[in-house]
Amino acid sequence: MSSVNDHKNHDTSNMGFATQAIHAGATPDQYGALVPPVYMTSTFAFETVEQGAAMFEGELAGHFYSRVSNPTVDILERRFAALEGAAAAVGFASGMGGIASTLWTLLSAGDEIIADETLYGCTFAFMEHGLTKFGVKIKYVDLQNVDAFEAAISADTKIVYFETPANPNMRLVDIAAICEIAKAKGLTSVVDNTYSTPYLTRPIELGADLVVHSATKYLGGHGDLIAGLVAGSAELMLRIRVEGLKDMTGAVMSPLTAHQIMRGMKTLELRMDRHCATAMMIAEELEAHPAVQQVFYPGLKSSPDHRLALKQMYPKGISSLGSGRYFGGMIAFELKGGIEAGRTMMNALSLVKRAVSLGDPDSLIQHPASMTHASYTPEERASHGITDGLIRLSVGLETPADILADLMKGLEAIPIMQGKAA
Ligand SMILES: *Cc1c(COP(=O)(O)O)cnc(C)c1O
């Protein structure tokens, strides 16, 4: 079943992040094609019946059906594993496909997950409305409180699951502290690293067992695909491939999508440097604006997570010549006029697009309570730290002054800014 490919590769394992993002896992074809061919094939012919049987037994490496593995997807999986500092990785049709395949592989009826209070809306819905139907128990704990986590662990707890920074309110979780306890208690730790990307945070190096991603976001990086990636030990990834992916979800990544993600990942470091530098500037400008109540961005000194961000979010190695400000491209904020002011502001924007998703070259803005996190009830949002006035901004790659000018135009449209009664 393994997709091991024994071509001789140029070893980039001791090289910088950008080098690995461009070269890791490359397997030259017979023509020496610089960009790996896109193997649009569902099946692979065996030389003999015996050879096919040996592949199905896992005794012989090779590809036999693209729901299990595919040569193009395989190169992306190796490259992504290298970036996350993991032994292996698997590609999926979406981030949700990867998350569902992972949790369904690891859990049985009666088991319990401890999940952070703040989760991306569809992850919350999958756990709260999906997994519970099959007898899995979910306990939501504020994982910023390490003692509360330790106290919450029961004999049934199998997994601890969190995002950092969390979607949408930007809370950070101390990966090393949580994963150390998880390891001591025999739990599997799963970290959604979509917001940070492996350029800024490598959870496996900090003790996590598995890293899950929506590759739709910064990894693809161009807003033109839906995909997921999961990385971890060779043993866990083989199980997730043959149980969760092959038999339970079938959420397979297309070879063409793998090609697009590899193209996107070649500029991941360059793009993240720019996303981070522009987001830092925008966060500072928003915080200084009279219409803004509060800005949630780990780069701000006012952020309660700033010290943790300095410890946990920094560019990989010495390869970077970037901005020196590395807190990601996502910002959340609240306006003094609440969500009414937020609607007025968002509707007055023209460059920044009103859209969900994130990590695109295009700046995107949205209202989590009515959009990405509408799968929570109002009561659930309140108890999970997602306020109704919160606005989420994905800072794009446009000219920074143009993004700022559009946001300022939106803020000026709020009645209190025009001296009118709100
Ligand atoms: C978007 C997102 C997901 C889901 O990914 P899809 O590719 O849309 O399925 C999961 N986690 C986080 C943090 C996300 O932002």
Coordinates of C-alpha atoms and ligand atoms in Angstrom, one line a residue:
M1 CA 0.0 0.0 0.0
S2 CA 2.9 2.4 0.6
S3 CA 3.6 4.9 -2.1
V4 CA 7.4 4.7 -1.6
N5 CA 9.2 5.7 -4.7
D6 CA 12.9 4.9 -4.8
H7 CA 14.1 7.3 -7.4
K8 CA 17.4 9.0 -6.6
N9 CA 16.5 12.6 -5.4
H10 CA 18.7 15.6 -4.8
D11 CA 18.7 15.7 -1.0
T12 CA 17.5 19.1 0.2
S13 CA 16.8 18.0 3.8
N14 CA 19.5 20.3 5.3
M15 CA 18.7 23.2 3.2
G16 CA 16.5 26.3 3.8
F17 CA 12.7 26.5 3.8
A18 CA 12.4 28.2 0.4
T19 CA 14.8 25.6 -1.2
Q20 CA 12.7 22.7 0.2
A21 CA 9.5 24.4 -0.9
I22 CA 10.8 24.3 -4.4
H23 CA 12.8 21.1 -4.6
A24 CA 11.9 18.6 -1.8
G25 CA 10.5 15.2 -2.9
A26 CA 11.2 15.8 -6.6
T27 CA 11.4 12.6 -8.6
P28 CA 12.8 13.2 -12.1
D29 CA 10.9 11.4 -14.9
Q30 CA 12.6 9.8 -17.9
Y31 CA 12.8 13.1 -19.8
G32 CA 14.2 15.2 -16.9
A33 CA 11.1 17.4 -16.9
L34 CA 11.7 20.3 -14.4
V35 CA 8.1 20.4 -13.4
P36 CA 6.7 17.0 -12.5
P37 CA 4.2 15.5 -15.0
V38 CA 0.6 15.5 -13.9
Y39 CA -0.4 11.8 -13.9
M40 CA -4.1 12.0 -14.8
T41 CA -4.7 8.3 -14.5
S42 CA -7.0 6.4 -12.2
T43 CA -5.2 3.1 -12.4
F44 CA -1.8 1.5 -13.1
A45 CA -1.1 -1.7 -15.0
F46 CA 0.7 -4.6 -13.3
E47 CA 3.3 -6.5 -15.2
T48 CA 2.0 -9.8 -13.7
V49 CA -0.8 -10.9 -11.4
E50 CA 1.8 -11.7 -8.8
Q51 CA 3.2 -8.2 -8.9
G52 CA -0.2 -6.7 -8.4
A53 CA -0.9 -9.0 -5.5
A54 CA 2.4 -8.0 -3.9
M55 CA 1.5 -4.3 -4.2
F56 CA -1.9 -4.9 -2.6
E57 CA -0.2 -6.8 0.3
G58 CA 2.1 -3.8 0.8
E59 CA 5.2 -6.0 0.1
L60 CA 6.0 -4.1 -3.1
A61 CA 6.1 -0.3 -3.3
G62 CA 4.3 1.3 -6.2
H63 CA 1.1 3.0 -7.3
F64 CA -1.9 0.8 -8.3
Y65 CA -5.0 3.0 -7.9
S66 CA -5.2 6.8 -7.5
R67 CA -7.7 6.7 -4.6
V68 CA -4.7 5.2 -2.6
S69 CA -1.7 7.0 -4.1
N70 CA -0.7 8.8 -7.3
P71 CA 2.8 9.8 -8.5
T72 CA 2.0 13.6 -8.8
V73 CA 0.3 13.7 -5.4
D74 CA 3.2 11.7 -4.0
I75 CA 5.7 14.4 -4.8
L76 CA 3.6 17.0 -3.2
E77 CA 3.1 14.8 -0.1
R78 CA 6.9 14.4 0.3
R79 CA 7.5 18.1 -0.3
F80 CA 4.9 19.1 2.3
A81 CA 6.2 16.6 4.8
A82 CA 9.7 18.1 4.5
L83 CA 8.3 21.6 5.1
E84 CA 6.4 20.4 8.3
G85 CA 9.5 18.4 9.5
A86 CA 7.3 15.2 9.4
A87 CA 8.2 11.7 8.1
A88 CA 5.1 11.5 5.8
A89 CA 2.1 13.3 4.5
V90 CA -1.2 12.6 2.7
G91 CA -3.1 14.9 0.3
F92 CA -7.0 15.2 0.4
A93 CA -9.8 16.8 -1.6
S94 CA -10.3 19.5 1.0
G95 CA -9.2 20.5 4.4
M96 CA -12.4 19.0 5.8
G97 CA -11.6 15.8 3.9
G98 CA -8.3 15.6 5.7
I99 CA -9.7 16.4 9.1
A100 CA -12.6 13.9 8.7
S101 CA -10.2 11.1 7.4
T102 CA -7.8 11.7 10.3
L103 CA -10.4 11.7 13.1
W104 CA -12.4 8.8 11.7
T105 CA -9.1 6.7 11.5
L106 CA -8.2 7.5 15.1
L107 CA -11.5 7.3 16.9
S108 CA -14.1 4.7 17.9
A109 CA -17.5 4.9 19.6
G110 CA -17.0 5.8 23.3
D111 CA -13.8 7.7 22.7
E112 CA -13.5 11.3 23.6
I113 CA -11.8 14.3 21.9
I114 CA -10.7 17.4 23.9
A115 CA -11.0 20.3 21.5
D116 CA -10.2 23.9 22.0
E117 CA -13.1 26.3 22.5
T118 CA -12.5 28.1 19.2
L119 CA -12.7 26.0 16.0
Y120 CA -13.3 26.7 12.4
G121 CA -17.1 26.5 11.8
C122 CA -17.1 23.3 9.7
T123 CA -14.6 21.5 12.1
F124 CA -17.0 22.4 14.9
A125 CA -20.0 21.1 13.0
F126 CA -18.1 17.9 12.0
M127 CA -17.4 17.2 15.7
E128 CA -20.6 18.5 17.3
H129 CA -23.1 17.1 14.7
G130 CA -21.1 14.5 12.9
L131 CA -18.8 12.5 15.2
T132 CA -21.3 12.6 18.1
K133 CA -23.8 10.6 15.9
F134 CA -21.3 7.8 16.0
G135 CA -20.8 7.8 19.8
V136 CA -17.7 10.0 20.0
K137 CA -17.7 12.5 22.9
I138 CA -16.4 16.0 22.5
K139 CA -15.2 18.1 25.4
Y140 CA -14.5 21.8 24.6
V141 CA -11.8 23.2 26.8
D142 CA -10.0 26.6 26.8
L143 CA -6.6 25.2 25.8
Q144 CA -4.9 28.5 26.7
N145 CA -5.4 27.1 30.2
V146 CA -2.9 24.2 30.4
D147 CA -4.1 23.1 33.8
A148 CA -7.7 23.0 32.7
F149 CA -6.6 20.7 29.8
E150 CA -4.8 18.4 32.2
A151 CA -7.8 18.3 34.5
A152 CA -10.2 17.6 31.7
I153 CA -8.4 14.4 30.5
S154 CA -10.4 11.2 31.2
A155 CA -9.8 7.5 30.6
D156 CA -11.8 7.9 27.3
T157 CA -9.8 10.8 26.0
K158 CA -7.9 9.8 22.9
I159 CA -7.2 13.1 21.0
V160 CA -6.5 16.7 21.7
Y161 CA -7.3 19.0 18.8
F162 CA -6.7 22.7 18.3
E163 CA -6.0 25.5 15.8
T164 CA -3.3 28.2 16.4
P165 CA -3.9 31.0 15.7
A166 CA -7.6 30.0 15.9
N167 CA -10.1 30.8 13.2
P168 CA -11.6 33.4 13.6
N169 CA -10.6 35.1 16.8
M170 CA -6.8 34.7 16.6
R171 CA -6.3 33.0 20.0
L172 CA -3.0 31.2 20.2
V173 CA -2.4 27.9 22.0
D174 CA 1.0 26.9 23.4
I175 CA 1.7 23.9 21.2
A176 CA 4.7 22.6 23.2
A177 CA 2.9 22.8 26.6
I178 CA -0.2 21.1 25.4
C179 CA 1.6 18.4 23.4
E180 CA 3.9 17.6 26.3
I181 CA 0.9 16.7 28.5
A182 CA -0.8 14.9 25.7
K183 CA 2.3 12.7 25.2
A184 CA 2.6 11.9 28.9
K185 CA -1.1 10.9 29.0
G186 CA -0.9 8.8 25.8
L187 CA -3.2 11.1 23.7
T188 CA -2.7 11.9 20.0
S189 CA -2.3 15.6 19.5
V190 CA -3.7 17.1 16.3
V191 CA -2.9 20.8 15.3
D192 CA -4.6 22.7 12.5
N193 CA -1.7 24.8 11.2
T194 CA -3.7 26.5 8.4
Y195 CA -3.2 30.1 9.7
S196 CA 0.5 29.9 10.4
T197 CA 1.7 27.6 7.6
P198 CA 4.9 25.6 8.2
Y199 CA 6.9 28.7 7.3
L200 CA 5.9 30.3 10.6
T201 CA 5.1 27.4 12.9
R202 CA 6.1 23.7 12.8
P203 CA 3.9 21.9 15.4
I204 CA 5.7 18.5 14.9
E205 CA 9.0 20.1 16.0
L206 CA 7.1 21.3 19.1
G207 CA 5.8 17.8 20.0
A208 CA 2.6 17.5 18.0
D209 CA 1.7 14.1 16.5
L210 CA -0.3 15.3 13.5
V211 CA -0.7 18.6 11.6
V212 CA -3.8 19.2 9.5
H213 CA -4.2 21.9 6.8
S214 CA -6.6 23.5 4.5
A215 CA -4.3 23.7 1.5
T216 CA -7.0 25.9 0.0
K217 CA -5.6 28.7 1.9
Y218 CA -1.9 29.8 2.0
L219 CA -0.3 26.6 0.7
G220 CA -2.2 26.7 -2.6
G221 CA -2.1 30.5 -2.1
H222 CA -4.0 31.7 -5.2
G223 CA -7.7 31.2 -4.4
D224 CA -8.1 28.7 -7.2
L225 CA -8.5 25.3 -5.6
I226 CA -9.9 23.3 -2.6
A227 CA -7.5 20.8 -0.9
G228 CA -6.2 19.4 2.3
L229 CA -2.9 18.1 3.6
V230 CA -2.1 16.1 6.8
A231 CA 1.4 15.3 8.0
G232 CA 2.8 13.0 10.8
S233 CA 4.7 9.8 11.5
A234 CA 5.0 7.2 8.7
E235 CA 2.9 4.8 10.8
L236 CA 0.0 7.2 11.5
M237 CA 0.0 8.5 7.9
L238 CA -0.2 5.0 6.4
R239 CA -3.2 4.2 8.7
I240 CA -4.9 7.5 7.7
R241 CA -4.3 6.7 4.0
V242 CA -5.6 3.2 4.0
E243 CA -8.4 3.6 6.6
G244 CA -9.6 7.2 6.6
L245 CA -8.9 8.1 3.0
K246 CA -9.2 4.9 1.1
D247 CA -12.1 3.3 2.9
M248 CA -14.0 5.9 5.0
T249 CA -14.0 9.2 3.1
G250 CA -12.6 8.7 -0.4
A251 CA -11.7 12.4 -0.2
V252 CA -8.9 12.1 -2.7
M253 CA -6.8 15.0 -4.0
S254 CA -6.7 15.3 -7.8
P255 CA -3.2 15.1 -9.5
L256 CA -4.0 18.4 -11.2
T257 CA -4.7 20.0 -7.8
A258 CA -1.4 18.6 -6.5
H259 CA 0.4 20.3 -9.4
Q260 CA -1.3 23.6 -8.6
I261 CA -0.4 23.4 -4.9
M262 CA 3.3 22.7 -5.8
R263 CA 3.3 25.7 -8.0
G264 CA 1.8 27.8 -5.2
M265 CA 4.2 26.4 -2.6
K266 CA 7.3 27.6 -4.6
T267 CA 6.5 31.1 -3.5
L268 CA 5.1 30.3 0.0
E269 CA 8.0 32.0 1.8
L270 CA 7.9 35.1 -0.4
R271 CA 4.2 35.4 -0.1
M272 CA 4.2 34.9 3.7
D273 CA 6.8 37.6 4.2
R274 CA 4.6 40.1 2.4
H275 CA 1.4 38.9 4.0
C276 CA 3.0 39.3 7.4
A277 CA 4.6 42.7 6.8
T278 CA 1.4 44.2 5.4
A279 CA -0.8 42.6 8.1
M280 CA 1.4 44.1 10.8
M281 CA 1.1 47.6 9.3
I282 CA -2.7 47.2 8.9
A283 CA -3.2 45.9 12.4
E284 CA -1.3 48.9 13.8
E285 CA -3.4 51.4 11.7
L286 CA -6.6 49.7 12.7
E287 CA -5.7 49.8 16.4
A288 CA -5.0 53.5 16.2
H289 CA -8.4 54.3 14.5
P290 CA -11.1 56.0 16.5
A291 CA -13.9 53.7 15.1
V292 CA -12.1 50.5 16.2
Q293 CA -12.9 48.9 19.5
Q294 CA -10.2 46.2 19.5
V295 CA -7.8 44.4 17.1
F296 CA -6.9 40.8 17.5
Y297 CA -3.4 40.2 16.0
P298 CA -0.6 38.4 17.8
G299 CA 2.0 40.9 16.4
L300 CA 0.5 43.7 18.4
K301 CA 2.1 44.4 21.8
S302 CA -1.4 44.8 23.2
S303 CA -2.2 41.2 22.3
P304 CA -2.3 38.8 25.3
D305 CA -0.7 36.2 23.0
H306 CA 2.2 38.4 21.9
R307 CA 4.8 36.7 24.0
L308 CA 3.6 33.2 22.9
A309 CA 3.7 34.4 19.3
L310 CA 7.3 35.4 19.6
K311 CA 8.1 32.0 21.0
Q312 CA 6.1 29.9 18.5
M313 CA 5.7 32.0 15.3
Y314 CA 9.0 32.7 13.5
P315 CA 10.4 32.0 10.1
K316 CA 12.2 28.7 9.5
G317 CA 15.9 28.8 9.6
I318 CA 18.2 31.4 8.2
S319 CA 16.8 31.4 4.7
S320 CA 14.6 34.4 5.2
L321 CA 15.5 37.9 4.2
G322 CA 12.0 39.1 5.0
S323 CA 10.3 41.7 7.0
G324 CA 11.3 40.7 10.5
R325 CA 7.6 40.8 11.5
Y326 CA 6.1 37.3 11.3
F327 CA 2.7 37.0 12.8
G328 CA 0.7 35.8 9.8
G329 CA -1.7 37.5 7.4
M330 CA -5.0 37.2 9.3
I331 CA -6.5 39.9 11.5
A332 CA -9.7 40.0 13.5
F333 CA -11.2 43.2 14.9
E334 CA -14.3 44.7 16.5
L335 CA -15.8 48.2 15.8
K336 CA -17.2 50.5 18.5
G337 CA -20.5 50.5 16.6
G338 CA -20.8 46.6 16.7
I339 CA -21.9 44.6 13.8
E340 CA -24.1 47.3 12.4
A341 CA -21.0 49.5 12.0
G342 CA -19.2 46.4 10.6
R343 CA -21.9 45.9 7.9
T344 CA -21.6 49.6 6.8
M345 CA -17.9 49.4 6.8
M346 CA -17.7 46.1 4.8
N347 CA -20.3 47.3 2.3
A348 CA -18.3 50.4 1.6
L349 CA -15.2 48.5 0.5
S350 CA -14.3 48.1 -3.2
L351 CA -10.7 46.7 -3.4
V352 CA -11.1 44.4 -0.4
K353 CA -13.6 41.7 -1.4
R354 CA -16.5 40.5 0.8
A355 CA -15.7 36.8 0.7
V356 CA -14.9 33.8 2.9
S357 CA -11.7 31.8 2.6
L358 CA -8.2 33.3 3.3
G359 CA -4.6 33.3 2.3
D360 CA -5.3 34.5 -1.3
P361 CA -3.3 37.3 -3.1
D362 CA -6.7 39.2 -3.0
S363 CA -7.6 40.8 0.4
L364 CA -10.8 39.2 1.7
I365 CA -13.1 40.3 4.5
Q366 CA -16.1 38.5 6.2
H367 CA -18.4 38.3 9.2
P368 CA -17.8 35.0 11.0
A369 CA -21.0 35.0 13.0
S370 CA -23.2 35.0 9.8
M371 CA -20.7 33.3 7.5
T372 CA -17.8 30.9 8.3
H373 CA -19.1 30.3 11.9
A374 CA -22.8 30.2 11.2
S375 CA -22.8 26.5 12.1
Y376 CA -22.6 27.5 15.8
T377 CA -25.8 28.6 17.5
P378 CA -25.6 32.2 19.0
E379 CA -25.3 30.6 22.4
E380 CA -22.5 28.3 21.2
R381 CA -20.6 31.2 19.7
A382 CA -20.9 33.1 22.9
S383 CA -19.5 30.2 25.0
H384 CA -16.8 29.6 22.4
G385 CA -15.4 33.1 22.3
I386 CA -16.7 34.2 18.9
T387 CA -18.4 37.6 19.3
D388 CA -21.2 38.7 16.9
G389 CA -19.3 42.0 16.2
L390 CA -16.1 40.2 15.1
I391 CA -14.8 41.0 11.5
R392 CA -12.2 38.7 9.9
L393 CA -9.7 40.1 7.4
S394 CA -7.3 38.1 5.2
V395 CA -4.6 40.6 4.2
G396 CA -3.7 40.0 0.6
L397 CA -0.7 40.8 -1.5
E398 CA -1.9 44.0 -3.2
T399 CA 0.1 47.2 -2.7
P400 CA -0.1 47.8 1.1
A401 CA -1.1 51.5 0.8
D402 CA -4.1 50.5 -1.4
I403 CA -5.4 47.9 1.0
L404 CA -5.1 50.4 3.9
A405 CA -6.8 53.2 1.9
D406 CA -9.8 50.9 1.1
L407 CA -10.1 49.9 4.7
M408 CA -9.9 53.6 5.8
K409 CA -12.6 54.5 3.3
G410 CA -14.8 51.8 4.8
L411 CA -14.3 53.1 8.3
E412 CA -15.1 56.6 7.2
A413 CA -18.5 55.4 6.0
I414 CA -19.6 54.5 9.6
P415 CA -22.1 57.1 10.8
I416 CA -20.2 58.0 14.0
M417 CA -17.2 58.8 11.9
Q418 CA -19.3 61.4 10.0
G419 CA -20.4 63.1 13.2
K420 CA -23.9 61.7 12.7
A421 CA -25.8 59.7 15.4
A422 CA -24.9 56.0 15.1
Ligands
LIG1 C1 -10.8 26.6 5.7 C2 -10.3 25.9 6.9 C3 -10.6 24.5 7.1 C4 -11.4 23.7 6.1 O1 -10.7 23.6 4.9 P1 -11.4 23.4 3.4 O2 -10.2 23.3 2.5 O3 -12.3 24.5 3.2 O4 -12.1 22.1 3.5 C5 -10.1 23.9 8.2 N1 -9.4 24.6 9.2 C6 -9.2 26.0 9.0 C7 -8.5 26.7 10.1 C8 -9.7 26.7 7.9 O5 -9.4 28.0 7.8

